[in-house]
Tab-separated table of C-alpha atoms in Angstrom:
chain	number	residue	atom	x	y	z
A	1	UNK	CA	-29.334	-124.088	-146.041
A	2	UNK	CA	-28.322	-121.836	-143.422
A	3	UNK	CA	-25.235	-121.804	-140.830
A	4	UNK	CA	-27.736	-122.236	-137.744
A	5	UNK	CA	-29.723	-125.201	-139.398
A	6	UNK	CA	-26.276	-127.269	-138.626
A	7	UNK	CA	-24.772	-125.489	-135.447
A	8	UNK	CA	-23.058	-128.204	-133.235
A	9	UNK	CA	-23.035	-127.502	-129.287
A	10	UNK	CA	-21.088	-130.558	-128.846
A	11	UNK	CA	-17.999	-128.697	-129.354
A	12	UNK	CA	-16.650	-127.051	-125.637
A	13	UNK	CA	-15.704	-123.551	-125.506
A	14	UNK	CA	-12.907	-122.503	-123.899
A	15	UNK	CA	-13.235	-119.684	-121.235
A	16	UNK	CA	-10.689	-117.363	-120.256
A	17	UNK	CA	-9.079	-118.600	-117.431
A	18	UNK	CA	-9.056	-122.318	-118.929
A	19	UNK	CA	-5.474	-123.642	-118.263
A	20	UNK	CA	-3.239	-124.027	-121.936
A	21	UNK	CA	-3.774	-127.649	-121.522
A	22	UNK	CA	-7.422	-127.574	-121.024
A	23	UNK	CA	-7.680	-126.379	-124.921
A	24	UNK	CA	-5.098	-129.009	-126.070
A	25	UNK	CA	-6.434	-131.858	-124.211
A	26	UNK	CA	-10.107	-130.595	-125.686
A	27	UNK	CA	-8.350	-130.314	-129.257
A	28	UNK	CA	-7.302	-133.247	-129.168
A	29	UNK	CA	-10.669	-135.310	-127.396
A	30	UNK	CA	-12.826	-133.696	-130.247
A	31	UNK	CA	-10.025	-134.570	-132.994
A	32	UNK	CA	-10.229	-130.552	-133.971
A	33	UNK	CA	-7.056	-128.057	-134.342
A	34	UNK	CA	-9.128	-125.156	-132.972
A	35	UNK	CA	-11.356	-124.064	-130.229
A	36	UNK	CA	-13.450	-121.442	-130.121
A	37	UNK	CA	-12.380	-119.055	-126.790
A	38	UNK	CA	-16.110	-117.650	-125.603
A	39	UNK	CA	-18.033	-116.784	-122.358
A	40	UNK	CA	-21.320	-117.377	-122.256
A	41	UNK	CA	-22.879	-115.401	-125.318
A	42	UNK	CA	-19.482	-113.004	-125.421
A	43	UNK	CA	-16.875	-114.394	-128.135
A	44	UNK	CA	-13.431	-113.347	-127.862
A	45	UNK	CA	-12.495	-115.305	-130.665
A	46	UNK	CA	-10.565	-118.863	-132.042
A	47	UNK	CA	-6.970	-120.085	-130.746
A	48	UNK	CA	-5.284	-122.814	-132.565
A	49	UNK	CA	-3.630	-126.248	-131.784
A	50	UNK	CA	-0.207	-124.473	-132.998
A	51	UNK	CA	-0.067	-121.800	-131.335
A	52	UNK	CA	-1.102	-123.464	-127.788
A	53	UNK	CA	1.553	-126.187	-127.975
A	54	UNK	CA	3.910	-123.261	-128.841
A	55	UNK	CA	3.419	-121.726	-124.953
A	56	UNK	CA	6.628	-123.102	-122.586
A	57	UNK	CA	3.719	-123.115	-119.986
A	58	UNK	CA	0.942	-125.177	-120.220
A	59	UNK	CA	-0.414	-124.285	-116.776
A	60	UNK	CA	-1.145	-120.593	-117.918
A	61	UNK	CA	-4.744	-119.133	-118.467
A	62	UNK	CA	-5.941	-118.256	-121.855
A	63	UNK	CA	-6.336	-114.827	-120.843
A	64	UNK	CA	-2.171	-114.666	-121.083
A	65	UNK	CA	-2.324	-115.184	-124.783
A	66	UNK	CA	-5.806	-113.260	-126.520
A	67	UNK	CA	-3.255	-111.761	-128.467
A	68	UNK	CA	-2.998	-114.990	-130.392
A	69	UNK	CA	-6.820	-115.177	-131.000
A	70	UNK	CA	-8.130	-114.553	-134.734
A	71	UNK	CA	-10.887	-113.158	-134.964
A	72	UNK	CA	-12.882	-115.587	-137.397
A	73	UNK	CA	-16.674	-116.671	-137.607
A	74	UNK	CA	-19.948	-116.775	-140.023
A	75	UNK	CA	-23.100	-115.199	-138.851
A	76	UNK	CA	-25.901	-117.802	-138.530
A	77	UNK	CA	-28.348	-116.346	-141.300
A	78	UNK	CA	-25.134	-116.870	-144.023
A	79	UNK	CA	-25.276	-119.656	-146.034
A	80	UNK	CA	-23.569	-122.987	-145.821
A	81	UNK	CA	-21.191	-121.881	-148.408
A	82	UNK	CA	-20.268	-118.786	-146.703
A	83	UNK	CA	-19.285	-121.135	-144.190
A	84	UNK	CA	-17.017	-123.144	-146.415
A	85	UNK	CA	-15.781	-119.927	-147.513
A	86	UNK	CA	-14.862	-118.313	-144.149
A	87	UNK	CA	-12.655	-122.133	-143.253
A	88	UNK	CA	-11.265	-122.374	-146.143
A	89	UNK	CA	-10.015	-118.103	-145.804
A	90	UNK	CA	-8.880	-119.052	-142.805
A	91	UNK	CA	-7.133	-122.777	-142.872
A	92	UNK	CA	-9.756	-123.887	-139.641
A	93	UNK	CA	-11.010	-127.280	-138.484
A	94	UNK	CA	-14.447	-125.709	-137.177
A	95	UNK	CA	-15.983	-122.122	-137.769
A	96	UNK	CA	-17.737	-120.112	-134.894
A	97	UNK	CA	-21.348	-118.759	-135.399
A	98	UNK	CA	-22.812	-115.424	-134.094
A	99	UNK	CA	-25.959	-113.741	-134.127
A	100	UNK	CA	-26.144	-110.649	-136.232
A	101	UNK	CA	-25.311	-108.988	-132.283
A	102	UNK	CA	-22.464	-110.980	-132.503
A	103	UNK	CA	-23.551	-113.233	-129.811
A	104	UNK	CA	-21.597	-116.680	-129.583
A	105	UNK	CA	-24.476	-119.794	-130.548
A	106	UNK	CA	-21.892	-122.190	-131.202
A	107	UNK	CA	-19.171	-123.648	-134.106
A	108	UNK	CA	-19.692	-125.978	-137.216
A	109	UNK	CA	-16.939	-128.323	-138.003
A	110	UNK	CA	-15.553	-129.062	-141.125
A	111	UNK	CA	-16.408	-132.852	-141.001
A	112	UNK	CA	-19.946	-131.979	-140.415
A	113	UNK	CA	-20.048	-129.151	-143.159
A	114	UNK	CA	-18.213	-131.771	-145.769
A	115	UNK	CA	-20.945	-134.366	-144.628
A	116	UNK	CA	-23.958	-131.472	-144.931
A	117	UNK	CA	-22.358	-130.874	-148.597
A	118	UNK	CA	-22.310	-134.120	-149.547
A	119	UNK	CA	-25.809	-134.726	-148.537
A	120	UNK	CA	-26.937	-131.881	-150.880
A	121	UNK	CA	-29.023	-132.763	-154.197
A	122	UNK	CA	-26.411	-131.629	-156.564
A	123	UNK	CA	-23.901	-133.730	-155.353
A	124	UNK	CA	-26.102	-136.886	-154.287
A	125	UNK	CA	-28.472	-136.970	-157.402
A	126	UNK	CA	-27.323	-139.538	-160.231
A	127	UNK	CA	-26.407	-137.103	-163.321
A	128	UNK	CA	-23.105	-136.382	-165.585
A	129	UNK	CA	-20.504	-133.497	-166.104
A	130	UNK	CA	-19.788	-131.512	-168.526
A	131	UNK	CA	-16.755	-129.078	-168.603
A	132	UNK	CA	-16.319	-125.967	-171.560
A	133	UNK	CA	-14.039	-123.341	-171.451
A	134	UNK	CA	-14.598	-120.165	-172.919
A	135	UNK	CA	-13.467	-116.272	-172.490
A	136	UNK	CA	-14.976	-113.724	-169.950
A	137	UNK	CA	-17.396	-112.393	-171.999
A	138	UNK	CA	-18.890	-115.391	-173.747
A	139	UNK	CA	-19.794	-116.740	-170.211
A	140	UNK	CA	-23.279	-116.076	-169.958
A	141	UNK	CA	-24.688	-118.833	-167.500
A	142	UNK	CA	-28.494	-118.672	-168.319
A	143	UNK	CA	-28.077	-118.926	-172.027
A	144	UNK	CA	-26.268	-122.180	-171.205
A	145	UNK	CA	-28.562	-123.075	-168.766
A	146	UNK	CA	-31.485	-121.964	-171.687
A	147	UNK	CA	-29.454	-124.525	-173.794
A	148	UNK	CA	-29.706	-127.345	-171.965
A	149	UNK	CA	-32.681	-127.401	-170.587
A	150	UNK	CA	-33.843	-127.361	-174.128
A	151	UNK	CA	-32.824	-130.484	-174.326
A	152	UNK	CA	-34.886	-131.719	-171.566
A	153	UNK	CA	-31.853	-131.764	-169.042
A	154	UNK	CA	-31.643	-130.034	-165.686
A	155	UNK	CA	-28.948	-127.798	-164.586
A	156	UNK	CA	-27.967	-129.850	-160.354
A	157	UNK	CA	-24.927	-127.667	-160.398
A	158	UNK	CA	-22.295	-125.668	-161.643
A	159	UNK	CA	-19.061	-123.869	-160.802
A	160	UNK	CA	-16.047	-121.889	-162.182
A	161	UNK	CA	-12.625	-121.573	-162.292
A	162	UNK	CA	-10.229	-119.438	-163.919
A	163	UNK	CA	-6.825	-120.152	-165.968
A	164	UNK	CA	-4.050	-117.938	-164.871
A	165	UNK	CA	-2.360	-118.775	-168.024
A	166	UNK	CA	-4.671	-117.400	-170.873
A	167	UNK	CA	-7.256	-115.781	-169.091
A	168	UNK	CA	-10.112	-117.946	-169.938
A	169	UNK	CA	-12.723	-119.195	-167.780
A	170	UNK	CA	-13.425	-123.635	-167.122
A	171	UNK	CA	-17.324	-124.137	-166.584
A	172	UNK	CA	-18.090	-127.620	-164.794
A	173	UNK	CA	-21.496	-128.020	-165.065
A	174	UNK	CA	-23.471	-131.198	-163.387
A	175	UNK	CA	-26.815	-132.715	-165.464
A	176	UNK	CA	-29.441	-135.058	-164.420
A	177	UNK	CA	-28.853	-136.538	-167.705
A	178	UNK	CA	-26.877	-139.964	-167.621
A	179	UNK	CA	-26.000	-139.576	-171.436
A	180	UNK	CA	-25.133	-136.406	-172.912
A	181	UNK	CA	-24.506	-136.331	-176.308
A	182	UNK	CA	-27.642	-134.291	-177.145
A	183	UNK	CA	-26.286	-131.957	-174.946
A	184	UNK	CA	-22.902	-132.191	-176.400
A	185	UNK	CA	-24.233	-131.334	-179.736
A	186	UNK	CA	-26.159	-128.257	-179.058
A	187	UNK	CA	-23.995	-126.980	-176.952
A	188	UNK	CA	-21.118	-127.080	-179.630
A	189	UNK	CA	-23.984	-125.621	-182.425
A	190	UNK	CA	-23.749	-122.286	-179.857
A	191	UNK	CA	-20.147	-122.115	-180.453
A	192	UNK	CA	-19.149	-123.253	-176.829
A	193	UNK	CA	-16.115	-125.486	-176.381
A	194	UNK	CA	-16.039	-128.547	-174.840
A	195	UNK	CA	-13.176	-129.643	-173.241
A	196	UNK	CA	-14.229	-133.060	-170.852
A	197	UNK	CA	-17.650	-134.956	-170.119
A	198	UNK	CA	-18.240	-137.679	-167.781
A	199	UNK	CA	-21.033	-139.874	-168.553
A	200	UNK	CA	-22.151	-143.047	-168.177
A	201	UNK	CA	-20.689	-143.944	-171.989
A	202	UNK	CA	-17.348	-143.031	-170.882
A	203	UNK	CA	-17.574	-144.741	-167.071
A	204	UNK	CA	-15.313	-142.358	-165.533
A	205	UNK	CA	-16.533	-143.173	-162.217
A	206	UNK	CA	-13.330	-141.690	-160.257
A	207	UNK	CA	-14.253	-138.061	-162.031
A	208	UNK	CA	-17.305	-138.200	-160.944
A	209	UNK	CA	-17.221	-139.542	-157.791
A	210	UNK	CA	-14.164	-136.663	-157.212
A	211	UNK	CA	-16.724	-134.247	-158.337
A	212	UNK	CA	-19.618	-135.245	-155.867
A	213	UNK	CA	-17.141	-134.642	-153.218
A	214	UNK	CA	-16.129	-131.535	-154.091
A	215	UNK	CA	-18.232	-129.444	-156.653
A	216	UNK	CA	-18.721	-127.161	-154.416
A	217	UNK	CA	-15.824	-126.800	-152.374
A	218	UNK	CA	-13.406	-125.500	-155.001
A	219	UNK	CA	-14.948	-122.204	-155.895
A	220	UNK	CA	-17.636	-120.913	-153.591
């Protein structure tokens, strides 16, 4: 899914010579912390909550204060995870999208790019976790993959995050199995560790339900 498949025009834009308070009031009528600052097709770039209640004078055009402007957006052929990427870089409520001209075509919000996410297959589909550590160079994702699917079980999902105390790599990998002990058991015959499942044998519905959430908003 791509950043223009979800572009909201609902958001305002802020021009300018829009007064200080103009952007707050908007801020705060679209319950965002940012506003994107653009005329017409021409984007300048995206001021935030903080730093407009930080002007003494509220009655003073935008133009006063570009210097406070970062210069932050997605182009709208990048993916939705490039999106989640770029907010999460950049600590923003909503994300600005450009053409590859860098023409301004509108923002996507972070509510509305949770909701997108959490209306994705890997997250919605019924299925269990699995999490393995393992070093570096064991990490090989389409033997694992090979593995399981061997099994008769179907890779949704997967991500990874590294230990910064000894180096190794955690693999959380989601299944459209509901039981996994088959899976369990050949992955261990391949020498992989596991360190966690979630199934519906163990009923660790707050795991899971955490992980449909946010698979994919810890690593991308």
């Amino acid at each position: 899914m791509l950043a223009t498949e979800i572009l909201e025009q609902e958001i305002p834009q802020l021009r300018r010579d829009d007064m200080v308070a103009q952007g707050i009031d908007w801020m705060d009528d679209h319950k965002v912390t940012h506003l994107p600052v653009a005329e017409g097709r021409r984007f300048f770039g995206v001021i935030s909550e903080d730093n407009l209640l930080d002007i003494d004078d509220s009655s003073e055009p935008i133009s006063k204060h570009l210097s406070l402007l970062t210069r932050a957006y997605v182009f709208e052929d990048e993916h939705v995870f490039e999106v989640l990427k770029r907010v999460r870089e950049y600590n923003l409520s909503l994300i600005p999208i450009l053409d590859r001209k860098e023409h301004y075509k509108g923002v996507i919000t972070v509510a509305h790019l949770l909701h997108t996410i959490a209306e994705m297959p890997v997250v919605k589909s019924p299925g269990s976790v699995i999490v393995m550590d393992m070093h570096p160079q064991d990490y090989t994702l389409t033997r694992i993959v090979n593995i399981l699917e061997s099994e008769d079980a179907k890779v949704l999902g997967a991500f990874v995050s590294k230990s910064l105390e000894n180096n190794m790599i955690e693999l959380t990998i989601k299944v459209n199995k509901l039981n996994v002990q088959s899976l369990l058991m050949a992955l261990q015959r391949h020498g992989y560790s596991i360190t966690a499942f979630y199934d519906k044998s163990n009923n660790d519905d707050d795991y899971l339900d955490r992980y449909n959430n946010l698979m994919n908003y810890l690593n991308v």
